[in-house]
PDB file of C-alpha atoms in Angstrom:
ATOM      1  CA  UNK A   1     -11.147 -26.063 -46.984  1.00  0.00           C
ATOM      2  CA  UNK A   2     -14.731 -24.030 -46.912  1.00  0.00           C
ATOM      3  CA  UNK A   3     -15.611 -20.534 -46.778  1.00  0.00           C
ATOM      4  CA  UNK A   4     -18.674 -19.930 -44.496  1.00  0.00           C
ATOM      5  CA  UNK A   5     -22.206 -18.583 -45.225  1.00  0.00           C
ATOM      6  CA  UNK A   6     -22.938 -15.025 -44.259  1.00  0.00           C
ATOM      7  CA  UNK A   7     -23.944 -14.788 -40.649  1.00  0.00           C
ATOM      8  CA  UNK A   8     -27.153 -13.173 -41.288  1.00  0.00           C
ATOM      9  CA  UNK A   9     -27.874 -16.752 -43.679  1.00  0.00           C
ATOM     10  CA  UNK A  10     -26.188 -18.712 -40.551  1.00  0.00           C
ATOM     11  CA  UNK A  11     -28.271 -17.184 -37.960  1.00  0.00           C
ATOM     12  CA  UNK A  12     -31.221 -17.431 -39.779  1.00  0.00           C
ATOM     13  CA  UNK A  13     -30.747 -21.360 -40.781  1.00  0.00           C
ATOM     14  CA  UNK A  14     -30.339 -22.110 -37.395  1.00  0.00           C
ATOM     15  CA  UNK A  15     -34.012 -20.375 -36.414  1.00  0.00           C
ATOM     16  CA  UNK A  16     -35.318 -22.192 -39.308  1.00  0.00           C
ATOM     17  CA  UNK A  17     -34.503 -25.709 -38.521  1.00  0.00           C
ATOM     18  CA  UNK A  18     -34.285 -25.522 -34.627  1.00  0.00           C
ATOM     19  CA  UNK A  19     -31.154 -26.068 -33.934  1.00  0.00           C
ATOM     20  CA  UNK A  20     -31.008 -27.622 -30.623  1.00  0.00           C
ATOM     21  CA  UNK A  21     -27.466 -29.961 -30.603  1.00  0.00           C
ATOM     22  CA  UNK A  22     -28.846 -32.018 -27.238  1.00  0.00           C
ATOM     23  CA  UNK A  23     -26.473 -34.726 -27.611  1.00  0.00           C
ATOM     24  CA  UNK A  24     -25.299 -34.017 -31.052  1.00  0.00           C
ATOM     25  CA  UNK A  25     -21.739 -33.799 -32.527  1.00  0.00           C
ATOM     26  CA  UNK A  26     -19.990 -31.872 -34.909  1.00  0.00           C
ATOM     27  CA  UNK A  27     -19.801 -33.568 -38.649  1.00  0.00           C
ATOM     28  CA  UNK A  28     -16.700 -34.745 -39.637  1.00  0.00           C
ATOM     29  CA  UNK A  29     -15.464 -34.225 -43.710  1.00  0.00           C
ATOM     30  CA  UNK A  30     -16.281 -36.770 -45.917  1.00  0.00           C
ATOM     31  CA  UNK A  31     -12.366 -36.664 -46.982  1.00  0.00           C
ATOM     32  CA  UNK A  32     -11.511 -37.458 -43.176  1.00  0.00           C
ATOM     33  CA  UNK A  33     -10.315 -34.056 -42.681  1.00  0.00           C
ATOM     34  CA  UNK A  34     -10.312 -32.270 -39.628  1.00  0.00           C
ATOM     35  CA  UNK A  35     -13.644 -29.987 -39.723  1.00  0.00           C
ATOM     36  CA  UNK A  36     -13.098 -26.865 -37.888  1.00  0.00           C
ATOM     37  CA  UNK A  37     -15.080 -23.536 -37.356  1.00  0.00           C
ATOM     38  CA  UNK A  38     -13.853 -20.328 -36.139  1.00  0.00           C
ATOM     39  CA  UNK A  39     -16.188 -18.307 -34.528  1.00  0.00           C
ATOM     40  CA  UNK A  40     -15.544 -14.348 -34.893  1.00  0.00           C
ATOM     41  CA  UNK A  41     -18.010 -12.211 -33.355  1.00  0.00           C
ATOM     42  CA  UNK A  42     -16.324  -8.719 -34.867  1.00  0.00           C
ATOM     43  CA  UNK A  43     -15.039  -8.132 -38.399  1.00  0.00           C
ATOM     44  CA  UNK A  44     -12.040  -9.600 -39.439  1.00  0.00           C
ATOM     45  CA  UNK A  45     -10.901  -6.019 -40.510  1.00  0.00           C
ATOM     46  CA  UNK A  46     -11.281  -4.788 -37.078  1.00  0.00           C
ATOM     47  CA  UNK A  47      -7.425  -4.297 -36.938  1.00  0.00           C
ATOM     48  CA  UNK A  48      -7.881  -5.774 -33.482  1.00  0.00           C
ATOM     49  CA  UNK A  49      -8.197  -9.531 -31.956  1.00  0.00           C
ATOM     50  CA  UNK A  50     -10.457 -10.670 -34.813  1.00  0.00           C
ATOM     51  CA  UNK A  51      -7.879  -9.643 -37.585  1.00  0.00           C
ATOM     52  CA  UNK A  52      -5.058 -11.188 -35.702  1.00  0.00           C
ATOM     53  CA  UNK A  53      -7.640 -14.115 -35.136  1.00  0.00           C
ATOM     54  CA  UNK A  54      -8.202 -13.981 -38.954  1.00  0.00           C
ATOM     55  CA  UNK A  55      -4.332 -14.149 -39.837  1.00  0.00           C
ATOM     56  CA  UNK A  56      -4.240 -17.324 -38.234  1.00  0.00           C
ATOM     57  CA  UNK A  57      -6.822 -18.701 -39.741  1.00  0.00           C
ATOM     58  CA  UNK A  58      -5.290 -17.924 -42.995  1.00  0.00           C
ATOM     59  CA  UNK A  59      -1.923 -19.320 -41.566  1.00  0.00           C
ATOM     60  CA  UNK A  60      -3.860 -22.875 -41.596  1.00  0.00           C
ATOM     61  CA  UNK A  61      -5.660 -22.716 -44.671  1.00  0.00           C
ATOM     62  CA  UNK A  62      -1.828 -22.439 -45.966  1.00  0.00           C
ATOM     63  CA  UNK A  63      -0.437 -24.833 -43.966  1.00  0.00           C
ATOM     64  CA  UNK A  64      -2.680 -27.774 -43.091  1.00  0.00           C
ATOM     65  CA  UNK A  65      -5.242 -27.326 -45.934  1.00  0.00           C
ATOM     66  CA  UNK A  66      -4.747 -30.952 -46.757  1.00  0.00           C
ATOM     67  CA  UNK A  67      -5.629 -31.849 -42.839  1.00  0.00           C
ATOM     68  CA  UNK A  68      -7.991 -29.317 -42.083  1.00  0.00           C
ATOM     69  CA  UNK A  69     -11.854 -28.123 -43.532  1.00  0.00           C
ATOM     70  CA  UNK A  70     -11.773 -24.843 -41.867  1.00  0.00           C
ATOM     71  CA  UNK A  71     -14.566 -21.944 -42.003  1.00  0.00           C
ATOM     72  CA  UNK A  72     -15.295 -18.973 -40.444  1.00  0.00           C
ATOM     73  CA  UNK A  73     -18.277 -16.330 -39.172  1.00  0.00           C
ATOM     74  CA  UNK A  74     -17.520 -12.822 -38.371  1.00  0.00           C
ATOM     75  CA  UNK A  75     -19.547  -9.983 -37.318  1.00  0.00           C
ATOM     76  CA  UNK A  76     -22.375 -11.684 -35.590  1.00  0.00           C
ATOM     77  CA  UNK A  77     -24.861  -9.836 -33.295  1.00  0.00           C
ATOM     78  CA  UNK A  78     -24.953 -10.737 -30.058  1.00  0.00           C
ATOM     79  CA  UNK A  79     -28.775 -11.921 -29.752  1.00  0.00           C
ATOM     80  CA  UNK A  80     -27.122 -14.538 -32.395  1.00  0.00           C
ATOM     81  CA  UNK A  81     -24.094 -15.674 -30.211  1.00  0.00           C
ATOM     82  CA  UNK A  82     -25.931 -19.044 -28.859  1.00  0.00           C
ATOM     83  CA  UNK A  83     -27.817 -19.601 -32.256  1.00  0.00           C
ATOM     84  CA  UNK A  84     -24.970 -19.329 -34.048  1.00  0.00           C
ATOM     85  CA  UNK A  85     -22.556 -21.309 -32.210  1.00  0.00           C
ATOM     86  CA  UNK A  86     -24.973 -24.059 -31.909  1.00  0.00           C
ATOM     87  CA  UNK A  87     -25.321 -24.214 -35.686  1.00  0.00           C
ATOM     88  CA  UNK A  88     -21.348 -24.029 -36.082  1.00  0.00           C
ATOM     89  CA  UNK A  89     -20.947 -27.036 -33.339  1.00  0.00           C
ATOM     90  CA  UNK A  90     -23.589 -29.298 -35.289  1.00  0.00           C
ATOM     91  CA  UNK A  91     -21.144 -29.110 -38.216  1.00  0.00           C
ATOM     92  CA  UNK A  92     -18.336 -28.872 -36.735  1.00  0.00           C
ATOM     93  CA  UNK A  93     -15.983 -31.259 -35.191  1.00  0.00           C
ATOM     94  CA  UNK A  94     -13.752 -28.367 -33.588  1.00  0.00           C
ATOM     95  CA  UNK A  95     -15.068 -25.115 -32.570  1.00  0.00           C
ATOM     96  CA  UNK A  96     -13.001 -21.966 -31.851  1.00  0.00           C
ATOM     97  CA  UNK A  97     -14.394 -18.959 -30.322  1.00  0.00           C
ATOM     98  CA  UNK A  98     -12.367 -15.756 -29.812  1.00  0.00           C
ATOM     99  CA  UNK A  99     -13.588 -13.289 -27.537  1.00  0.00           C
ATOM    100  CA  UNK A 100     -14.714 -13.212 -23.893  1.00  0.00           C
ATOM    101  CA  UNK A 101     -18.047 -11.606 -24.960  1.00  0.00           C
ATOM    102  CA  UNK A 102     -19.196 -14.901 -26.013  1.00  0.00           C
ATOM    103  CA  UNK A 103     -18.425 -17.002 -22.748  1.00  0.00           C
ATOM    104  CA  UNK A 104     -21.868 -17.424 -20.953  1.00  0.00           C
ATOM    105  CA  UNK A 105     -23.378 -18.566 -24.232  1.00  0.00           C
ATOM    106  CA  UNK A 106     -20.493 -21.079 -25.395  1.00  0.00           C
ATOM    107  CA  UNK A 107     -21.007 -22.706 -21.551  1.00  0.00           C
ATOM    108  CA  UNK A 108     -24.288 -23.153 -22.874  1.00  0.00           C
ATOM    109  CA  UNK A 109     -23.803 -24.640 -26.075  1.00  0.00           C
ATOM    110  CA  UNK A 110     -20.900 -26.869 -25.028  1.00  0.00           C
ATOM    111  CA  UNK A 111     -22.882 -29.244 -23.033  1.00  0.00           C
ATOM    112  CA  UNK A 112     -25.110 -29.945 -25.955  1.00  0.00           C
ATOM    113  CA  UNK A 113     -22.357 -30.606 -27.745  1.00  0.00           C
ATOM    114  CA  UNK A 114     -20.790 -33.356 -25.719  1.00  0.00           C
ATOM    115  CA  UNK A 115     -18.412 -34.638 -28.628  1.00  0.00           C
ATOM    116  CA  UNK A 116     -17.497 -31.535 -29.991  1.00  0.00           C
ATOM    117  CA  UNK A 117     -14.459 -30.030 -29.423  1.00  0.00           C
ATOM    118  CA  UNK A 118     -14.452 -26.199 -28.019  1.00  0.00           C
ATOM    119  CA  UNK A 119     -11.384 -23.664 -27.259  1.00  0.00           C
ATOM    120  CA  UNK A 120     -12.707 -20.194 -26.249  1.00  0.00           C
ATOM    121  CA  UNK A 121      -9.790 -17.586 -27.017  1.00  0.00           C
ATOM    122  CA  UNK A 122      -9.768 -14.208 -24.147  1.00  0.00           C
ATOM    123  CA  UNK A 123     -12.346 -15.653 -21.902  1.00  0.00           C
ATOM    124  CA  UNK A 124     -11.925 -15.398 -18.111  1.00  0.00           C
ATOM    125  CA  UNK A 125      -8.822 -16.635 -16.939  1.00  0.00           C
ATOM    126  CA  UNK A 126     -10.255 -18.127 -13.875  1.00  0.00           C
ATOM    127  CA  UNK A 127     -13.162 -19.471 -15.573  1.00  0.00           C
ATOM    128  CA  UNK A 128     -13.315 -23.501 -15.023  1.00  0.00           C
ATOM    129  CA  UNK A 129     -12.581 -25.512 -17.901  1.00  0.00           C
ATOM    130  CA  UNK A 130     -15.468 -27.625 -18.856  1.00  0.00           C
ATOM    131  CA  UNK A 131     -15.058 -31.145 -20.296  1.00  0.00           C
ATOM    132  CA  UNK A 132     -14.935 -30.282 -24.035  1.00  0.00           C
ATOM    133  CA  UNK A 133     -14.022 -26.464 -23.496  1.00  0.00           C
ATOM    134  CA  UNK A 134     -10.803 -25.276 -22.620  1.00  0.00           C
ATOM    135  CA  UNK A 135      -9.805 -22.015 -22.098  1.00  0.00           C
ATOM    136  CA  UNK A 136      -6.537 -20.028 -23.901  1.00  0.00           C
ATOM    137  CA  UNK A 137      -5.705 -16.796 -22.615  1.00  0.00           C
ATOM    138  CA  UNK A 138      -3.508 -14.274 -24.272  1.00  0.00           C
ATOM    139  CA  UNK A 139      -2.682 -12.843 -20.996  1.00  0.00           C
ATOM    140  CA  UNK A 140      -3.393  -9.040 -21.884  1.00  0.00           C
ATOM    141  CA  UNK A 141      -2.783  -7.489 -18.853  1.00  0.00           C
ATOM    142  CA  UNK A 142       1.059  -8.568 -19.223  1.00  0.00           C
ATOM    143  CA  UNK A 143       0.948  -6.806 -22.305  1.00  0.00           C
ATOM    144  CA  UNK A 144      -0.508  -3.835 -20.986  1.00  0.00           C
ATOM    145  CA  UNK A 145       1.832  -3.899 -17.897  1.00  0.00           C
ATOM    146  CA  UNK A 146       4.295  -3.066 -20.544  1.00  0.00           C
ATOM    147  CA  UNK A 147       2.283  -0.733 -22.577  1.00  0.00           C
ATOM    148  CA  UNK A 148       1.815   1.162 -18.727  1.00  0.00           C
ATOM    149  CA  UNK A 149       5.151   1.304 -18.359  1.00  0.00           C
ATOM    150  CA  UNK A 150       5.891   2.519 -22.163  1.00  0.00           C
ATOM    151  CA  UNK A 151       3.208   5.083 -21.934  1.00  0.00           C
ATOM    152  CA  UNK A 152       4.298   6.800 -18.478  1.00  0.00           C
ATOM    153  CA  UNK A 153       8.083   6.820 -19.994  1.00  0.00           C
ATOM    154  CA  UNK A 154       6.855   8.841 -22.828  1.00  0.00           C
ATOM    155  CA  UNK A 155       4.074  10.827 -21.506  1.00  0.00           C
ATOM    156  CA  UNK A 156       5.218  14.245 -21.055  1.00  0.00           C
ATOM    157  CA  UNK A 157       2.308  15.953 -19.451  1.00  0.00           C
ATOM    158  CA  UNK A 158       3.039  12.857 -16.790  1.00  0.00           C
ATOM    159  CA  UNK A 159      -0.746  11.824 -17.312  1.00  0.00           C
ATOM    160  CA  UNK A 160      -1.985   8.741 -18.839  1.00  0.00           C
ATOM    161  CA  UNK A 161      -4.959   6.865 -19.713  1.00  0.00           C
ATOM    162  CA  UNK A 162      -7.112   3.490 -20.823  1.00  0.00           C
ATOM    163  CA  UNK A 163      -9.748   2.851 -23.054  1.00  0.00           C
ATOM    164  CA  UNK A 164     -11.412  -0.479 -23.241  1.00  0.00           C
ATOM    165  CA  UNK A 165     -14.469  -2.187 -24.934  1.00  0.00           C
ATOM    166  CA  UNK A 166     -16.815  -4.039 -22.966  1.00  0.00           C
ATOM    167  CA  UNK A 167     -16.304  -4.191 -19.068  1.00  0.00           C
ATOM    168  CA  UNK A 168     -15.293  -8.028 -19.186  1.00  0.00           C
ATOM    169  CA  UNK A 169     -12.721  -9.481 -16.584  1.00  0.00           C
ATOM    170  CA  UNK A 170     -10.094  -9.603 -18.859  1.00  0.00           C
ATOM    171  CA  UNK A 171     -10.006  -6.013 -19.938  1.00  0.00           C
ATOM    172  CA  UNK A 172     -10.412  -4.818 -16.349  1.00  0.00           C
ATOM    173  CA  UNK A 173      -7.213  -6.968 -14.911  1.00  0.00           C
ATOM    174  CA  UNK A 174      -5.890  -5.492 -18.565  1.00  0.00           C
ATOM    175  CA  UNK A 175      -6.636  -1.784 -17.489  1.00  0.00           C
ATOM    176  CA  UNK A 176      -5.551  -2.489 -13.734  1.00  0.00           C
ATOM    177  CA  UNK A 177      -2.122  -3.808 -15.232  1.00  0.00           C
ATOM    178  CA  UNK A 178      -1.672  -0.717 -17.534  1.00  0.00           C
ATOM    179  CA  UNK A 179      -1.901   1.323 -14.203  1.00  0.00           C
ATOM    180  CA  UNK A 180       0.648  -0.743 -12.604  1.00  0.00           C
ATOM    181  CA  UNK A 181       3.097  -0.822 -15.153  1.00  0.00           C
ATOM    182  CA  UNK A 182       2.931   2.806 -15.176  1.00  0.00           C
ATOM    183  CA  UNK A 183       3.369   2.876 -11.732  1.00  0.00           C
ATOM    184  CA  UNK A 184       6.747   0.799 -11.757  1.00  0.00           C
ATOM    185  CA  UNK A 185       8.110   2.826 -14.422  1.00  0.00           C
ATOM    186  CA  UNK A 186       6.814   6.266 -13.156  1.00  0.00           C
ATOM    187  CA  UNK A 187       6.256   6.366  -9.593  1.00  0.00           C
ATOM    188  CA  UNK A 188       3.335   8.814  -8.721  1.00  0.00           C
ATOM    189  CA  UNK A 189       2.456   9.153 -12.575  1.00  0.00           C
ATOM    190  CA  UNK A 190      -1.207  10.154 -12.955  1.00  0.00           C
ATOM    191  CA  UNK A 191      -3.441   7.303 -14.586  1.00  0.00           C
ATOM    192  CA  UNK A 192      -6.844   8.371 -15.364  1.00  0.00           C
ATOM    193  CA  UNK A 193      -9.742   5.626 -14.456  1.00  0.00           C
ATOM    194  CA  UNK A 194      -9.962   3.488 -17.140  1.00  0.00           C
ATOM    195  CA  UNK A 195     -13.425   4.183 -19.480  1.00  0.00           C
ATOM    196  CA  UNK A 196     -14.860   1.450 -20.517  1.00  0.00           C
ATOM    197  CA  UNK A 197     -17.322   2.442 -24.229  1.00  0.00           C
ATOM    198  CA  UNK A 198     -19.552  -0.990 -23.865  1.00  0.00           C
ATOM    199  CA  UNK A 199     -18.045  -2.081 -27.442  1.00  0.00           C
ATOM    200  CA  UNK A 200     -15.027  -2.882 -29.126  1.00  0.00           C
ATOM    201  CA  UNK A 201     -16.431  -1.802 -32.345  1.00  0.00           C
ATOM    202  CA  UNK A 202     -17.413   1.872 -32.317  1.00  0.00           C
ATOM    203  CA  UNK A 203     -15.479   4.250 -33.280  1.00  0.00           C
ATOM    204  CA  UNK A 204     -17.661   7.272 -32.608  1.00  0.00           C
ATOM    205  CA  UNK A 205     -17.996   5.958 -28.989  1.00  0.00           C
ATOM    206  CA  UNK A 206     -13.967   5.388 -28.590  1.00  0.00           C
ATOM    207  CA  UNK A 207     -13.573   8.319 -30.164  1.00  0.00           C
ATOM    208  CA  UNK A 208     -15.238  10.248 -27.335  1.00  0.00           C
ATOM    209  CA  UNK A 209     -13.983   8.388 -24.586  1.00  0.00           C
ATOM    210  CA  UNK A 210     -10.452   9.229 -25.948  1.00  0.00           C
ATOM    211  CA  UNK A 211     -11.406  13.416 -26.289  1.00  0.00           C
ATOM    212  CA  UNK A 212     -12.560  13.107 -23.243  1.00  0.00           C
ATOM    213  CA  UNK A 213      -8.850  11.391 -21.635  1.00  0.00           C
ATOM    214  CA  UNK A 214      -7.245  14.045 -23.663  1.00  0.00           C
ATOM    215  CA  UNK A 215      -8.787  17.196 -22.218  1.00  0.00           C
ATOM    216  CA  UNK A 216      -8.623  15.637 -19.025  1.00  0.00           C
ATOM    217  CA  UNK A 217      -4.626  15.772 -19.456  1.00  0.00           C
ATOM    218  CA  UNK A 218      -3.381  12.327 -20.549  1.00  0.00           C
ATOM    219  CA  UNK A 219      -1.133  13.063 -23.574  1.00  0.00           C
ATOM    220  CA  UNK A 220      -0.695   9.002 -23.900  1.00  0.00           C
ATOM    221  CA  UNK A 221      -3.214   6.427 -24.244  1.00  0.00           C
ATOM    222  CA  UNK A 222      -3.319   2.148 -24.370  1.00  0.00           C
ATOM    223  CA  UNK A 223      -6.684   0.752 -25.806  1.00  0.00           C
ATOM    224  CA  UNK A 224      -8.335  -2.101 -26.187  1.00  0.00           C
ATOM    225  CA  UNK A 225     -11.295  -1.805 -28.487  1.00  0.00           C
ATOM    226  CA  UNK A 226     -10.844  -3.382 -32.005  1.00  0.00           C
ATOM    227  CA  UNK A 227     -12.415  -1.503 -34.494  1.00  0.00           C
ATOM    228  CA  UNK A 228     -13.239   1.505 -32.136  1.00  0.00           C
ATOM    229  CA  UNK A 229      -9.413   1.949 -32.361  1.00  0.00           C
ATOM    230  CA  UNK A 230      -9.972   4.383 -35.330  1.00  0.00           C
ATOM    231  CA  UNK A 231     -11.808   6.666 -33.286  1.00  0.00           C
ATOM    232  CA  UNK A 232      -9.037   7.012 -30.547  1.00  0.00           C
ATOM    233  CA  UNK A 233      -6.627   7.410 -33.754  1.00  0.00           C
ATOM    234  CA  UNK A 234      -8.847  10.397 -34.961  1.00  0.00           C
ATOM    235  CA  UNK A 235      -9.228  12.154 -31.107  1.00  0.00           C
ATOM    236  CA  UNK A 236      -5.339  11.592 -31.013  1.00  0.00           C
ATOM    237  CA  UNK A 237      -4.692  13.340 -34.090  1.00  0.00           C
ATOM    238  CA  UNK A 238      -6.697  16.198 -33.811  1.00  0.00           C
ATOM    239  CA  UNK A 239      -5.266  16.973 -30.324  1.00  0.00           C
ATOM    240  CA  UNK A 240      -1.683  16.175 -31.086  1.00  0.00           C
ATOM    241  CA  UNK A 241      -1.431  13.362 -28.439  1.00  0.00           C
ATOM    242  CA  UNK A 242      -0.466   9.750 -28.472  1.00  0.00           C
ATOM    243  CA  UNK A 243      -2.290   6.583 -28.335  1.00  0.00           C
ATOM    244  CA  UNK A 244      -0.304   2.652 -28.412  1.00  0.00           C
ATOM    245  CA  UNK A 245      -1.800   0.439 -30.418  1.00  0.00           C
ATOM    246  CA  UNK A 246      -2.590  -2.911 -31.082  1.00  0.00           C
ATOM    247  CA  UNK A 247      -2.745  -5.638 -31.201  1.00  0.00           C
ATOM    248  CA  UNK A 248      -1.665  -5.871 -34.679  1.00  0.00           C
ATOM    249  CA  UNK A 249       1.097  -3.768 -34.828  1.00  0.00           C
ATOM    250  CA  UNK A 250       1.140  -1.062 -37.429  1.00  0.00           C
ATOM    251  CA  UNK A 251       3.655   1.516 -39.219  1.00  0.00           C
ATOM    252  CA  UNK A 252       5.348   3.689 -36.743  1.00  0.00           C
ATOM    253  CA  UNK A 253       5.630   6.440 -39.170  1.00  0.00           C
ATOM    254  CA  UNK A 254       2.083   7.413 -38.655  1.00  0.00           C
ATOM    255  CA  UNK A 255       3.023  10.447 -36.134  1.00  0.00           C
ATOM    256  CA  UNK A 256      -0.174   9.339 -33.274  1.00  0.00           C
ATOM    257  CA  UNK A 257       1.645   6.221 -32.170  1.00  0.00           C
ATOM    258  CA  UNK A 258       4.324   6.005 -29.300  1.00  0.00           C
ATOM    259  CA  UNK A 259       4.208   1.881 -29.707  1.00  0.00           C
ATOM    260  CA  UNK A 260       1.905  -0.829 -30.333  1.00  0.00           C
ATOM    261  CA  UNK A 261       1.263  -3.901 -27.879  1.00  0.00           C
ATOM    262  CA  UNK A 262       1.369  -7.076 -30.227  1.00  0.00           C
ATOM    263  CA  UNK A 263      -0.683  -9.960 -29.742  1.00  0.00           C
ATOM    264  CA  UNK A 264      -0.888 -13.097 -31.776  1.00  0.00           C
ATOM    265  CA  UNK A 265      -4.463 -14.286 -31.469  1.00  0.00           C
ATOM    266  CA  UNK A 266      -3.890 -15.873 -34.793  1.00  0.00           C
ATOM    267  CA  UNK A 267      -1.263 -18.089 -33.044  1.00  0.00           C
ATOM    268  CA  UNK A 268      -3.950 -19.758 -30.312  1.00  0.00           C
ATOM    269  CA  UNK A 269      -6.079 -20.659 -33.315  1.00  0.00           C
ATOM    270  CA  UNK A 270      -3.237 -22.517 -34.661  1.00  0.00           C
ATOM    271  CA  UNK A 271      -2.290 -23.811 -31.452  1.00  0.00           C
ATOM    272  CA  UNK A 272      -5.925 -25.135 -31.086  1.00  0.00           C
ATOM    273  CA  UNK A 273      -5.880 -27.083 -34.507  1.00  0.00           C
ATOM    274  CA  UNK A 274      -2.676 -28.524 -33.979  1.00  0.00           C
ATOM    275  CA  UNK A 275      -3.297 -29.645 -30.846  1.00  0.00           C
ATOM    276  CA  UNK A 276      -6.492 -31.643 -31.986  1.00  0.00           C
ATOM    277  CA  UNK A 277      -5.072 -32.941 -34.760  1.00  0.00           C
ATOM    278  CA  UNK A 278      -1.528 -34.472 -32.673  1.00  0.00           C
ATOM    279  CA  UNK A 279      -4.038 -36.054 -30.080  1.00  0.00           C
ATOM    280  CA  UNK A 280      -2.309 -33.369 -27.032  1.00  0.00           C
ATOM    281  CA  UNK A 281      -5.857 -31.067 -26.771  1.00  0.00           C
ATOM    282  CA  UNK A 282      -6.996 -30.642 -22.761  1.00  0.00           C
ATOM    283  CA  UNK A 283      -9.657 -29.379 -20.853  1.00  0.00           C
ATOM    284  CA  UNK A 284      -7.674 -26.856 -19.166  1.00  0.00           C
ATOM    285  CA  UNK A 285      -6.294 -23.056 -18.793  1.00  0.00           C
ATOM    286  CA  UNK A 286      -3.595 -22.571 -21.178  1.00  0.00           C
ATOM    287  CA  UNK A 287      -1.434 -19.427 -21.169  1.00  0.00           C
ATOM    288  CA  UNK A 288       0.400 -17.531 -23.736  1.00  0.00           C
ATOM    289  CA  UNK A 289       1.879 -14.044 -23.386  1.00  0.00           C
ATOM    290  CA  UNK A 290       5.343 -12.728 -21.969  1.00  0.00           C
ATOM    291  CA  UNK A 291       5.545 -16.093 -19.525  1.00  0.00           C
ATOM    292  CA  UNK A 292       4.882 -18.448 -21.403  1.00  0.00           C
ATOM    293  CA  UNK A 293       6.837 -20.467 -23.829  1.00  0.00           C
ATOM    294  CA  UNK A 294       4.098 -19.779 -26.338  1.00  0.00           C
ATOM    295  CA  UNK A 295       5.113 -16.340 -26.895  1.00  0.00           C
ATOM    296  CA  UNK A 296       2.228 -14.631 -29.002  1.00  0.00           C
ATOM    297  CA  UNK A 297       2.634 -11.234 -27.092  1.00  0.00           C
ATOM    298  CA  UNK A 298       5.358  -8.516 -27.209  1.00  0.00           C
ATOM    299  CA  UNK A 299       5.386  -4.803 -27.483  1.00  0.00           C
ATOM    300  CA  UNK A 300       6.654  -2.776 -30.453  1.00  0.00           C
ATOM    301  CA  UNK A 301       8.248   0.839 -29.288  1.00  0.00           C
ATOM    302  CA  UNK A 302       7.602   3.526 -32.200  1.00  0.00           C
ATOM    303  CA  UNK A 303       9.241   6.354 -30.296  1.00  0.00           C
ATOM    304  CA  UNK A 304      13.053   7.717 -30.439  1.00  0.00           C
ATOM    305  CA  UNK A 305      13.053   8.512 -26.780  1.00  0.00           C
ATOM    306  CA  UNK A 306      15.658   6.178 -25.260  1.00  0.00           C
ATOM    307  CA  UNK A 307      13.824   6.049 -22.255  1.00  0.00           C
ATOM    308  CA  UNK A 308      10.880   4.157 -23.587  1.00  0.00           C
ATOM    309  CA  UNK A 309      12.512   1.540 -25.191  1.00  0.00           C
ATOM    310  CA  UNK A 310      14.510   1.590 -21.483  1.00  0.00           C
ATOM    311  CA  UNK A 311      11.059   1.243 -19.667  1.00  0.00           C
ATOM    312  CA  UNK A 312       9.558  -1.638 -21.807  1.00  0.00           C
ATOM    313  CA  UNK A 313      13.046  -3.911 -21.385  1.00  0.00           C
ATOM    314  CA  UNK A 314      12.444  -3.429 -17.538  1.00  0.00           C
ATOM    315  CA  UNK A 315       8.752  -4.056 -17.479  1.00  0.00           C
ATOM    316  CA  UNK A 316       9.314  -7.266 -20.178  1.00  0.00           C
ATOM    317  CA  UNK A 317      11.783  -8.211 -17.626  1.00  0.00           C
ATOM    318  CA  UNK A 318       9.700  -7.951 -14.423  1.00  0.00           C
ATOM    319  CA  UNK A 319       7.158  -9.634 -15.524  1.00  0.00           C
ATOM    320  CA  UNK A 320       9.569 -12.709 -16.936  1.00  0.00           C
ATOM    321  CA  UNK A 321      11.415 -13.261 -13.970  1.00  0.00           C
ATOM    322  CA  UNK A 322       8.049 -13.062 -11.514  1.00  0.00           C
ATOM    323  CA  UNK A 323       9.683 -10.233  -9.347  1.00  0.00           C
ATOM    324  CA  UNK A 324       6.115  -8.340 -10.029  1.00  0.00           C
ATOM    325  CA  UNK A 325       2.551  -9.253 -10.547  1.00  0.00           C
ATOM    326  CA  UNK A 326       0.666  -7.754 -13.909  1.00  0.00           C
ATOM    327  CA  UNK A 327      -2.554  -6.663 -11.325  1.00  0.00           C
TER     328      UNK A 327
END
């Protein structure tokens, strides 16, 4: 088992060494274990996708420590993605990148390291896998369809909204699914146009977007903003409104939460490692979520209104049996 250097040192090392990676492969650990690098562009304390992924990282250390030599980097600046990925690929046999925001750089790096296995979690659902690059899709849209249903049922004002981080395809699809889930439960409900703040980890921008939505009449918001969720919590608290949390469920005693989307990104990190270990890894689009036998997605209801719980079950059933499409 291993821990990584701070990302600033890794990026500096990549620059100093001039890592190109062309034709090279990751280095196997001296003791024959599988060397794995988990690339986390955000913070492992973001109460979002990065923290969820990090939980999976810790489970791997605990359960597979005798088979895996694993490290991670976090809080990587966008400008450093490519060089940090190159450095990681030069040192590992398996590289797992969390977040669709890394896709363009990952697709440049993967061909440079043909003997390294890559997995991207949360990338475009229509992206074409490469020979050594698989895509794991948490199907955020399915979860947001359910969140839309729950939010519509919980709303007293009849108006709800969605705040997203970076306007990536997966986030745009999730916003549309949120609207569709709301309409499925409450035809005619008013769903404000989604707001994208341009950053998953900026509480100030997320708070500003949430405050605008609450001022526009919404009383329940859903979100995919990771650390930015702190700002939405503040806006909800200050205005007496609600938020749908996640992907890590929190405490329902917090009055700002009507419920939580539960998305276990860590399970996808574990799946990637186990697939390489047992030889079942494929260069494919691999779905997780409500309609997958791999699970990883649910919705936790905080509201005591039975109509909300009923809405969630109706939405989950409709997604599972295929009678509706999320978007």
